[in-house]
PDB file of C-alpha atoms and ligand atoms in Angstrom:
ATOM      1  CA  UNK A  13     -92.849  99.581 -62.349  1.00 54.00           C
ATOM      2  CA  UNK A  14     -92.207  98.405 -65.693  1.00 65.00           C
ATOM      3  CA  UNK A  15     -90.418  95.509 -66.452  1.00 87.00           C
ATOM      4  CA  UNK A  16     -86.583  96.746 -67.903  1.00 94.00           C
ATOM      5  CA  UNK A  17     -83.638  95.097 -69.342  1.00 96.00           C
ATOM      6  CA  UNK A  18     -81.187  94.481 -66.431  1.00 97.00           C
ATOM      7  CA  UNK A  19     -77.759  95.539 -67.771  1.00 98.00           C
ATOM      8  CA  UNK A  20     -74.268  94.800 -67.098  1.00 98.00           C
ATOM      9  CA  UNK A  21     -71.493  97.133 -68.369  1.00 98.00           C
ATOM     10  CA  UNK A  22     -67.740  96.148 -68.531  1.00 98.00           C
ATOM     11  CA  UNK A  23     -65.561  99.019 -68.804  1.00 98.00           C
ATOM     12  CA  UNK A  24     -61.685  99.244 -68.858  1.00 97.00           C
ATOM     13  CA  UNK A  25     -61.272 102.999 -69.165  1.00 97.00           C
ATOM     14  CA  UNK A  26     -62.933 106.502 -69.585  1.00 98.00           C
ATOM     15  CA  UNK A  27     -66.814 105.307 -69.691  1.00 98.00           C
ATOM     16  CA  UNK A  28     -67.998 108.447 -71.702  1.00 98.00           C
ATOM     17  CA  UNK A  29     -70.356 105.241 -73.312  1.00 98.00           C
ATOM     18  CA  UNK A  30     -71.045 104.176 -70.195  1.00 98.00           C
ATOM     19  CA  UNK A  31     -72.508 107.637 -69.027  1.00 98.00           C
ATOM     20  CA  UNK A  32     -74.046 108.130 -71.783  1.00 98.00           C
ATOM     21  CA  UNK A  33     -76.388 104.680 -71.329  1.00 98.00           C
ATOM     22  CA  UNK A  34     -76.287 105.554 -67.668  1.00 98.00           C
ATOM     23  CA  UNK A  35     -78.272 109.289 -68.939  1.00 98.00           C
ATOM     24  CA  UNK A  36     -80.471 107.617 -70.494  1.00 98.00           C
ATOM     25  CA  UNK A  37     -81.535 105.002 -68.415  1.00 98.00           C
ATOM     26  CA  UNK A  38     -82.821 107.801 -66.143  1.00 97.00           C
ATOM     27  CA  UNK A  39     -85.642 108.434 -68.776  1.00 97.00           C
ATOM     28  CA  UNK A  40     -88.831 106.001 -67.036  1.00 95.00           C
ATOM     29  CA  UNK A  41     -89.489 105.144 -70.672  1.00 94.00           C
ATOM     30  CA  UNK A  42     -85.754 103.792 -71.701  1.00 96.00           C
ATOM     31  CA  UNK A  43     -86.498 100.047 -71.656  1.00 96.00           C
ATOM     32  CA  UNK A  44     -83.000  99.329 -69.850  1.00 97.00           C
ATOM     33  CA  UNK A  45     -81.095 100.036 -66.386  1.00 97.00           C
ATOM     34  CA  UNK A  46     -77.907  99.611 -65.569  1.00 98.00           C
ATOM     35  CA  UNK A  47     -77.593  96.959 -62.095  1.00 98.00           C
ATOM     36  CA  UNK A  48     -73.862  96.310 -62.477  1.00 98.00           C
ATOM     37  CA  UNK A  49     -70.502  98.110 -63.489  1.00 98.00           C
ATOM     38  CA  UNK A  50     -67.792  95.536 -64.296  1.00 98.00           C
ATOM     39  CA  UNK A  51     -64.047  97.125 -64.683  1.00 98.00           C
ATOM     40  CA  UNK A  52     -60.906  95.471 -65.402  1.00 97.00           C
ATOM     41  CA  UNK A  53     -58.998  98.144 -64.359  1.00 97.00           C
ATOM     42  CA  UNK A  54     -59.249 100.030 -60.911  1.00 97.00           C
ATOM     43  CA  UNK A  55     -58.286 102.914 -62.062  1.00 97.00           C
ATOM     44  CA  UNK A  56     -61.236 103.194 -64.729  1.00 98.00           C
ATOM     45  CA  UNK A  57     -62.734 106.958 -64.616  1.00 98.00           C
ATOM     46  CA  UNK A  58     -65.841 104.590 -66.253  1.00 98.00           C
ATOM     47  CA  UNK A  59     -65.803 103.692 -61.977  1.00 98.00           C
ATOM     48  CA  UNK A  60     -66.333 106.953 -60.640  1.00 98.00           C
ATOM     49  CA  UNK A  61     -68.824 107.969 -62.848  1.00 98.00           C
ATOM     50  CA  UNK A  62     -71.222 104.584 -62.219  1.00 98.00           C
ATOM     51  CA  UNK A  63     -70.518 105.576 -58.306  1.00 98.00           C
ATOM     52  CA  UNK A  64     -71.978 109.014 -59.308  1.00 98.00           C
ATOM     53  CA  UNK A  65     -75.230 107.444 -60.807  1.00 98.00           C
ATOM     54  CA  UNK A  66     -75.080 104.944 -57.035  1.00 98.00           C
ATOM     55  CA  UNK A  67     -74.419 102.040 -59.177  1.00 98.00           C
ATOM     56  CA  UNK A  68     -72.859  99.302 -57.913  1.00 98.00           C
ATOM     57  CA  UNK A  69     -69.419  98.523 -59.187  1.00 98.00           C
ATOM     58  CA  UNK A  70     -67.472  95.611 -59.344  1.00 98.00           C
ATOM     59  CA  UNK A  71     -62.835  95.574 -60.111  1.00 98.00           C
ATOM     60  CA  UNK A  72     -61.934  92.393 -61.312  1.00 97.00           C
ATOM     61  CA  UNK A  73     -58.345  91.208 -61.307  1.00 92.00           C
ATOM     62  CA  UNK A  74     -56.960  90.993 -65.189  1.00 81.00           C
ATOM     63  CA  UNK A  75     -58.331  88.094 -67.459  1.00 79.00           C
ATOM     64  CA  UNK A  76     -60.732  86.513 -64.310  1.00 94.00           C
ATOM     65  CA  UNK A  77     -63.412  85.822 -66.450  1.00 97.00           C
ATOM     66  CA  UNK A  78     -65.282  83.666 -63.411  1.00 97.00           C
ATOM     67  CA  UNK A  79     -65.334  86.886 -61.430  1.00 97.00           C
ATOM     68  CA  UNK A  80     -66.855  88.554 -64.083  1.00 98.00           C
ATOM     69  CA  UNK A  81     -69.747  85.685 -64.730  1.00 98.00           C
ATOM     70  CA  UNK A  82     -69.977  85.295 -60.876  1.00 98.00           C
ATOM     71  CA  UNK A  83     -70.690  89.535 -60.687  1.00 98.00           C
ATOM     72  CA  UNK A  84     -73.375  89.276 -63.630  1.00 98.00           C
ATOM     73  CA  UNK A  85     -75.085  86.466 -62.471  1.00 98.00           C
ATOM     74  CA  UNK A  86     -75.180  87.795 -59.175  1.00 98.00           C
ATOM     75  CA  UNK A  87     -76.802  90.641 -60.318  1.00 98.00           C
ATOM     76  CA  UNK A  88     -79.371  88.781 -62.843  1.00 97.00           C
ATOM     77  CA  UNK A  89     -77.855  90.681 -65.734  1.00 98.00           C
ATOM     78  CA  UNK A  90     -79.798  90.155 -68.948  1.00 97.00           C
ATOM     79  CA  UNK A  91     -77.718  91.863 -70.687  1.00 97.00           C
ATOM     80  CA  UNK A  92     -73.984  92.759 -71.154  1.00 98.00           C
ATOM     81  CA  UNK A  93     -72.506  95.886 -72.531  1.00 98.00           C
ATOM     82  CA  UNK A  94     -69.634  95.975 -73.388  1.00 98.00           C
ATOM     83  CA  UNK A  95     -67.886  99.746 -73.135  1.00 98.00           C
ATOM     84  CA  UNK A  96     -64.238 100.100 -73.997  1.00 97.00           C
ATOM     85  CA  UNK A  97     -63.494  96.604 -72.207  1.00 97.00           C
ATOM     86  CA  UNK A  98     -60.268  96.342 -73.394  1.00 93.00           C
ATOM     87  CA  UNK A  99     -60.293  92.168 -73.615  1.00 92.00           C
ATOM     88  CA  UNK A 100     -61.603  89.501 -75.623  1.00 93.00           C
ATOM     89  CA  UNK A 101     -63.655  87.704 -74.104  1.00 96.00           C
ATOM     90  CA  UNK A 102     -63.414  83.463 -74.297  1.00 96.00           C
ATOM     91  CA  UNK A 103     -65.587  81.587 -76.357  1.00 96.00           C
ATOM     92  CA  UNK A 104     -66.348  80.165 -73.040  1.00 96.00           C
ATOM     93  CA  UNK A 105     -67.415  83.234 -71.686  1.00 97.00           C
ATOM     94  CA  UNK A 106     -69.607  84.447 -75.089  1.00 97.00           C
ATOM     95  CA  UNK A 107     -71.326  81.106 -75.569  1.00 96.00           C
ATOM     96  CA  UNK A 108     -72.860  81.098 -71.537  1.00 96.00           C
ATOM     97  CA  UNK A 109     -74.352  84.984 -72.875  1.00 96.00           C
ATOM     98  CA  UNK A 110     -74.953  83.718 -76.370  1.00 91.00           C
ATOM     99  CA  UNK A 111     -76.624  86.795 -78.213  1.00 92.00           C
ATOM    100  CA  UNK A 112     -76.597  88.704 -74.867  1.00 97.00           C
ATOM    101  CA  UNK A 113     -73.504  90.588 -74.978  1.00 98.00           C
ATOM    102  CA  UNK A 114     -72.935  93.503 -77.654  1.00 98.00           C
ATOM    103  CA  UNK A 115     -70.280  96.249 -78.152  1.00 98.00           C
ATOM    104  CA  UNK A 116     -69.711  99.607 -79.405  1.00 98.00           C
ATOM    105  CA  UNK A 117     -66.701  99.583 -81.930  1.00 98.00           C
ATOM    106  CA  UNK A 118     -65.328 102.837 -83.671  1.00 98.00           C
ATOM    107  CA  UNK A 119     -65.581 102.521 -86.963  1.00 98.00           C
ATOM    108  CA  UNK A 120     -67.747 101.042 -89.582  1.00 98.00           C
ATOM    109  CA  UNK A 121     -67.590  97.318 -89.259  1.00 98.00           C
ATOM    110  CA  UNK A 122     -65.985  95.278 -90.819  1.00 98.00           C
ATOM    111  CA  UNK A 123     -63.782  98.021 -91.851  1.00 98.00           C
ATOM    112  CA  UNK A 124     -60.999  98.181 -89.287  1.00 98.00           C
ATOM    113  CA  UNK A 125     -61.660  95.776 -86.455  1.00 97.00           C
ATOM    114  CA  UNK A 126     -59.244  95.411 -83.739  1.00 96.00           C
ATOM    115  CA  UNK A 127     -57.536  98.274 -81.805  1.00 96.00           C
ATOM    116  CA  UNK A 128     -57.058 101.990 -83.094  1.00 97.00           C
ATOM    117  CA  UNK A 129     -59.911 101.809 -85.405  1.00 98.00           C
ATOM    118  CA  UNK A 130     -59.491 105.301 -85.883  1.00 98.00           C
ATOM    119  CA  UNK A 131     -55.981 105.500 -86.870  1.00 98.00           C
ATOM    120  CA  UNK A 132     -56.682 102.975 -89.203  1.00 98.00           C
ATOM    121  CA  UNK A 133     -59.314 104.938 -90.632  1.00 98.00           C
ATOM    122  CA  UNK A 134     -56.948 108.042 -91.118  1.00 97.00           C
ATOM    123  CA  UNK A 135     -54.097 105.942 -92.406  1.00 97.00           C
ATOM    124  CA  UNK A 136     -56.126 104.713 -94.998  1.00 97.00           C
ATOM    125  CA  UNK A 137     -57.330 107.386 -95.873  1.00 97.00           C
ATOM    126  CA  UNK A 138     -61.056 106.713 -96.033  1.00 98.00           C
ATOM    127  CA  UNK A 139     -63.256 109.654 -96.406  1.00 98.00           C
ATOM    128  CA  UNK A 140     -66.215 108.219 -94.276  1.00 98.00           C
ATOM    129  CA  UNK A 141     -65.812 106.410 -91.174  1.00 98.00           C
ATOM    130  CA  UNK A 142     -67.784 105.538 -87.890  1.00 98.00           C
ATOM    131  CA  UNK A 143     -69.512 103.346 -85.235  1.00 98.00           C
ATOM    132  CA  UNK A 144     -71.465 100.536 -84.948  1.00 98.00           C
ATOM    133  CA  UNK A 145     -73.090  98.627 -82.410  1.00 98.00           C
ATOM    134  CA  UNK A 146     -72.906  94.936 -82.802  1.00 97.00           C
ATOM    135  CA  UNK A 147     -73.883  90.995 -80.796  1.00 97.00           C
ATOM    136  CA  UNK A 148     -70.349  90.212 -80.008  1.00 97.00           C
ATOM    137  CA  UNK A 149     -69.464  86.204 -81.120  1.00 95.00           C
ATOM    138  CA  UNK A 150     -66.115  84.543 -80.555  1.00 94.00           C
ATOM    139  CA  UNK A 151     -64.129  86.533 -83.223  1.00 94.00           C
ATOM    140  CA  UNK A 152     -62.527  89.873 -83.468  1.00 95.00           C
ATOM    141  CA  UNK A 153     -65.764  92.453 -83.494  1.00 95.00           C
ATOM    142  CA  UNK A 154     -67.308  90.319 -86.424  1.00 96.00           C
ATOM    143  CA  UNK A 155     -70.355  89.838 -84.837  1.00 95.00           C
ATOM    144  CA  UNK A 156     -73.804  90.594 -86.225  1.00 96.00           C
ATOM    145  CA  UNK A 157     -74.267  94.334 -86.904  1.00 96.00           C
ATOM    146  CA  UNK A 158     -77.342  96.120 -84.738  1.00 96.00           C
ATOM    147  CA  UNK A 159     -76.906  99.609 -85.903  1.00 97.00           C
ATOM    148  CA  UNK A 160     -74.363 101.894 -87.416  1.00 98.00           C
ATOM    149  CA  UNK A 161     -73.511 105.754 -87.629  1.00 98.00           C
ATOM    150  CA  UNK A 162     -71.217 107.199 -90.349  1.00 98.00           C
ATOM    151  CA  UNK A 163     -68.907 109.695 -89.716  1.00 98.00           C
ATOM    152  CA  UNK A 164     -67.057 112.116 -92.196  1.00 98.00           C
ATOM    153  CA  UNK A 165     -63.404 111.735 -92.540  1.00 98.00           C
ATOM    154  CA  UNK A 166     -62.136 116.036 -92.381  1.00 97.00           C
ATOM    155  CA  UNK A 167     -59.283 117.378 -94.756  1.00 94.00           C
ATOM    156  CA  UNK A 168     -56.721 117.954 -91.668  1.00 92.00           C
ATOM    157  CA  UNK A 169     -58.294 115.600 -89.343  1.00 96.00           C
ATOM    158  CA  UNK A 170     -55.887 114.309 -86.433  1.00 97.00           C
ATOM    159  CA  UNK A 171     -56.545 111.401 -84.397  1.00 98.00           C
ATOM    160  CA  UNK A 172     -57.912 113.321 -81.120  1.00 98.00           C
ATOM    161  CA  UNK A 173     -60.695 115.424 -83.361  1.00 98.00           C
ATOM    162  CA  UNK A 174     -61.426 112.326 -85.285  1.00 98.00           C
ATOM    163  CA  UNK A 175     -61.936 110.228 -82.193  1.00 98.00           C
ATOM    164  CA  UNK A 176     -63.887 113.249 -80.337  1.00 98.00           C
ATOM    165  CA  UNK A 177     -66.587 113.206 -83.444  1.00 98.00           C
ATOM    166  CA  UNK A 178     -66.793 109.293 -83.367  1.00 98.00           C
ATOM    167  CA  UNK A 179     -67.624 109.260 -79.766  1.00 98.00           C
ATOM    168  CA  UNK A 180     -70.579 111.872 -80.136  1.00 98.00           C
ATOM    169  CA  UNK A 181     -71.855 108.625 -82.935  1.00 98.00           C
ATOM    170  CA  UNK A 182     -70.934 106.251 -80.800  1.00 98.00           C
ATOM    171  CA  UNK A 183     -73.151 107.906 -77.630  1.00 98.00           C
ATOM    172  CA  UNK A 184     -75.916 108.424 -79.998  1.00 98.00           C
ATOM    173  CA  UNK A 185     -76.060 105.091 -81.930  1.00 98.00           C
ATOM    174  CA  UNK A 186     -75.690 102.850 -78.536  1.00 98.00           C
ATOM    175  CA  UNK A 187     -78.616 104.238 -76.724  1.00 98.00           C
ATOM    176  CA  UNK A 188     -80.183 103.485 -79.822  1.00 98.00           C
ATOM    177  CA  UNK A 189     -79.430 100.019 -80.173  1.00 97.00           C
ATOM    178  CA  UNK A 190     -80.340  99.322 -76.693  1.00 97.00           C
ATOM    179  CA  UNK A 191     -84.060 100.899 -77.226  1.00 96.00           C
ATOM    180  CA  UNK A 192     -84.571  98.380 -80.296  1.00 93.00           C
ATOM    181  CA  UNK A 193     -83.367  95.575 -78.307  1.00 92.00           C
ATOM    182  CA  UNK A 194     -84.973  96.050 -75.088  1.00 85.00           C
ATOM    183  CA  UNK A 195     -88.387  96.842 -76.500  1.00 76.00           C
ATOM    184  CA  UNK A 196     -87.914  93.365 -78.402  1.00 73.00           C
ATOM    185  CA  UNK A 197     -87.040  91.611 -75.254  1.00 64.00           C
ATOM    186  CA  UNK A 198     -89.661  93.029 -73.249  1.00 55.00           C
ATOM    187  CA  UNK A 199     -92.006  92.676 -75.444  1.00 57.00           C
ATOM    188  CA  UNK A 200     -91.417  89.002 -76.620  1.00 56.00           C
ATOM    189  CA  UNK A 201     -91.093  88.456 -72.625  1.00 49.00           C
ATOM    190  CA  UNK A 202     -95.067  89.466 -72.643  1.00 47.00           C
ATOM    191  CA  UNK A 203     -95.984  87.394 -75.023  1.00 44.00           C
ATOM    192  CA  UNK A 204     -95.459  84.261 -72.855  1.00 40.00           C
TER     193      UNK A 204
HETATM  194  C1  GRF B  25     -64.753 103.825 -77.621  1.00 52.35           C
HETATM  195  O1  GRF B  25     -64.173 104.454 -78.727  1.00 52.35           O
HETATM  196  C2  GRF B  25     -65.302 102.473 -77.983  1.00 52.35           C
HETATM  197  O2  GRF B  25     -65.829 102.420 -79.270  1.00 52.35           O
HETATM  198  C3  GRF B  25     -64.081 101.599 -77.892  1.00 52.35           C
HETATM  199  O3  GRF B  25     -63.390 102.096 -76.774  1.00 52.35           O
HETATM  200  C4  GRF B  25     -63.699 103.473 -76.570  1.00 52.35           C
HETATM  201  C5  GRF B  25     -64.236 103.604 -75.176  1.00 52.35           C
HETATM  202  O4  GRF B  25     -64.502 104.928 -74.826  1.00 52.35           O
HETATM  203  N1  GRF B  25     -64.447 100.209 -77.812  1.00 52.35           N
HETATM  204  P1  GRF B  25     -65.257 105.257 -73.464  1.00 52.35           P
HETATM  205  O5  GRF B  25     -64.486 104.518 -72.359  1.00 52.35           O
HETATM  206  O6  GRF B  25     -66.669 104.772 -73.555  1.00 52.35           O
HETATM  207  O7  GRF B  25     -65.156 106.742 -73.308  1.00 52.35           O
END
């Protein structure tokens, strides 16, 4: 079997990201699988749909960060993934993954960091908006930028149909990132 990227996703919530990796990772050529779901929150949906795909999930009490480094490391994560993890992570925590740990934000960085990207978006009345994928560092999603998707900002746009069109960007553009890094990894892991 070829060698893949060994994943890690933290999830605090609905997971549609999370399925949509999980999709493709059941493509033999997508360079990544998923070997550990990490949730903050037991009553994650992101949960039941890992258990779906028979991947093995982890609930962490609130703010443990040393359960969540003892569940990656027990599962030789390469990388993590962050997917609507609704917590900063330490400095701590980033520097012991340093330029292994990325995140999906929605909207186009650094435009509107923080929570409710999107009703920032529409507040401001921007007429483009979108996603972007991005190495996560110790401050507020100003990380490096992997890869972004632009999104159009509709005359009569609420938050829900606004959010809905993001996520389709956000599904698209994450898979995406993952295939550039993986190959890069893999194929830098060859060269040795
Ligand atoms: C997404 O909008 C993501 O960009 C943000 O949180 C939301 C998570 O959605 N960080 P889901 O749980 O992947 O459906």
């Amino acid at each position: 079997m070829k060698k893949k990227l060994k994943l890690g996703v933290l999830v605090s919530g609905n997971g549609s990201n999370l399925e949509a990796i999980l999709k493709a990772c059941q493509k033999p050529s997508f360079p990544a699988r998923v070997v550990v779901v990490i949730s903050n929150n037991p009553e994650a949906f992101a949960l039941q749909r890992a258990r779906k795909y028979g991947i093995p999930t982890v609930v962490v009490a609130k703010n443990n960060e040393a359960e969540i480094l003892a569940a990656l490391k027990k599962s030789k994560v390469d990388l993590v993934c962050l997917a609507g993890f609704m917590k900063m992570l330490s400095a701590g925590f980033i520097k012991k993954y340093r330029h292994r740990i990325i995140n999906i934000h929605p909207s186009l960085l650094p435009s509107f960091p923080g929570l409710h990207a999107q009703r920032q978006a529409l507040e401001h009345g921007v007429k483009i908006t979108g996603a972007t994928v991005h190495f996560v560092d110790a401050g507020c999603d100003t990380g490096p930028i992997i890869l972004q998707g632009a999104v159009p900002v509709l005359e009569n746009d609420t938050l829900e149909k606004l959010k809905r069109r993001i996520l389709k960007v956000e599904h698209k553009i994450y898979i995406e990132g993952l295939k550039v890094i993986g190959r890069r990894v893999i194929k830098t892991g060859r060269k040795k």
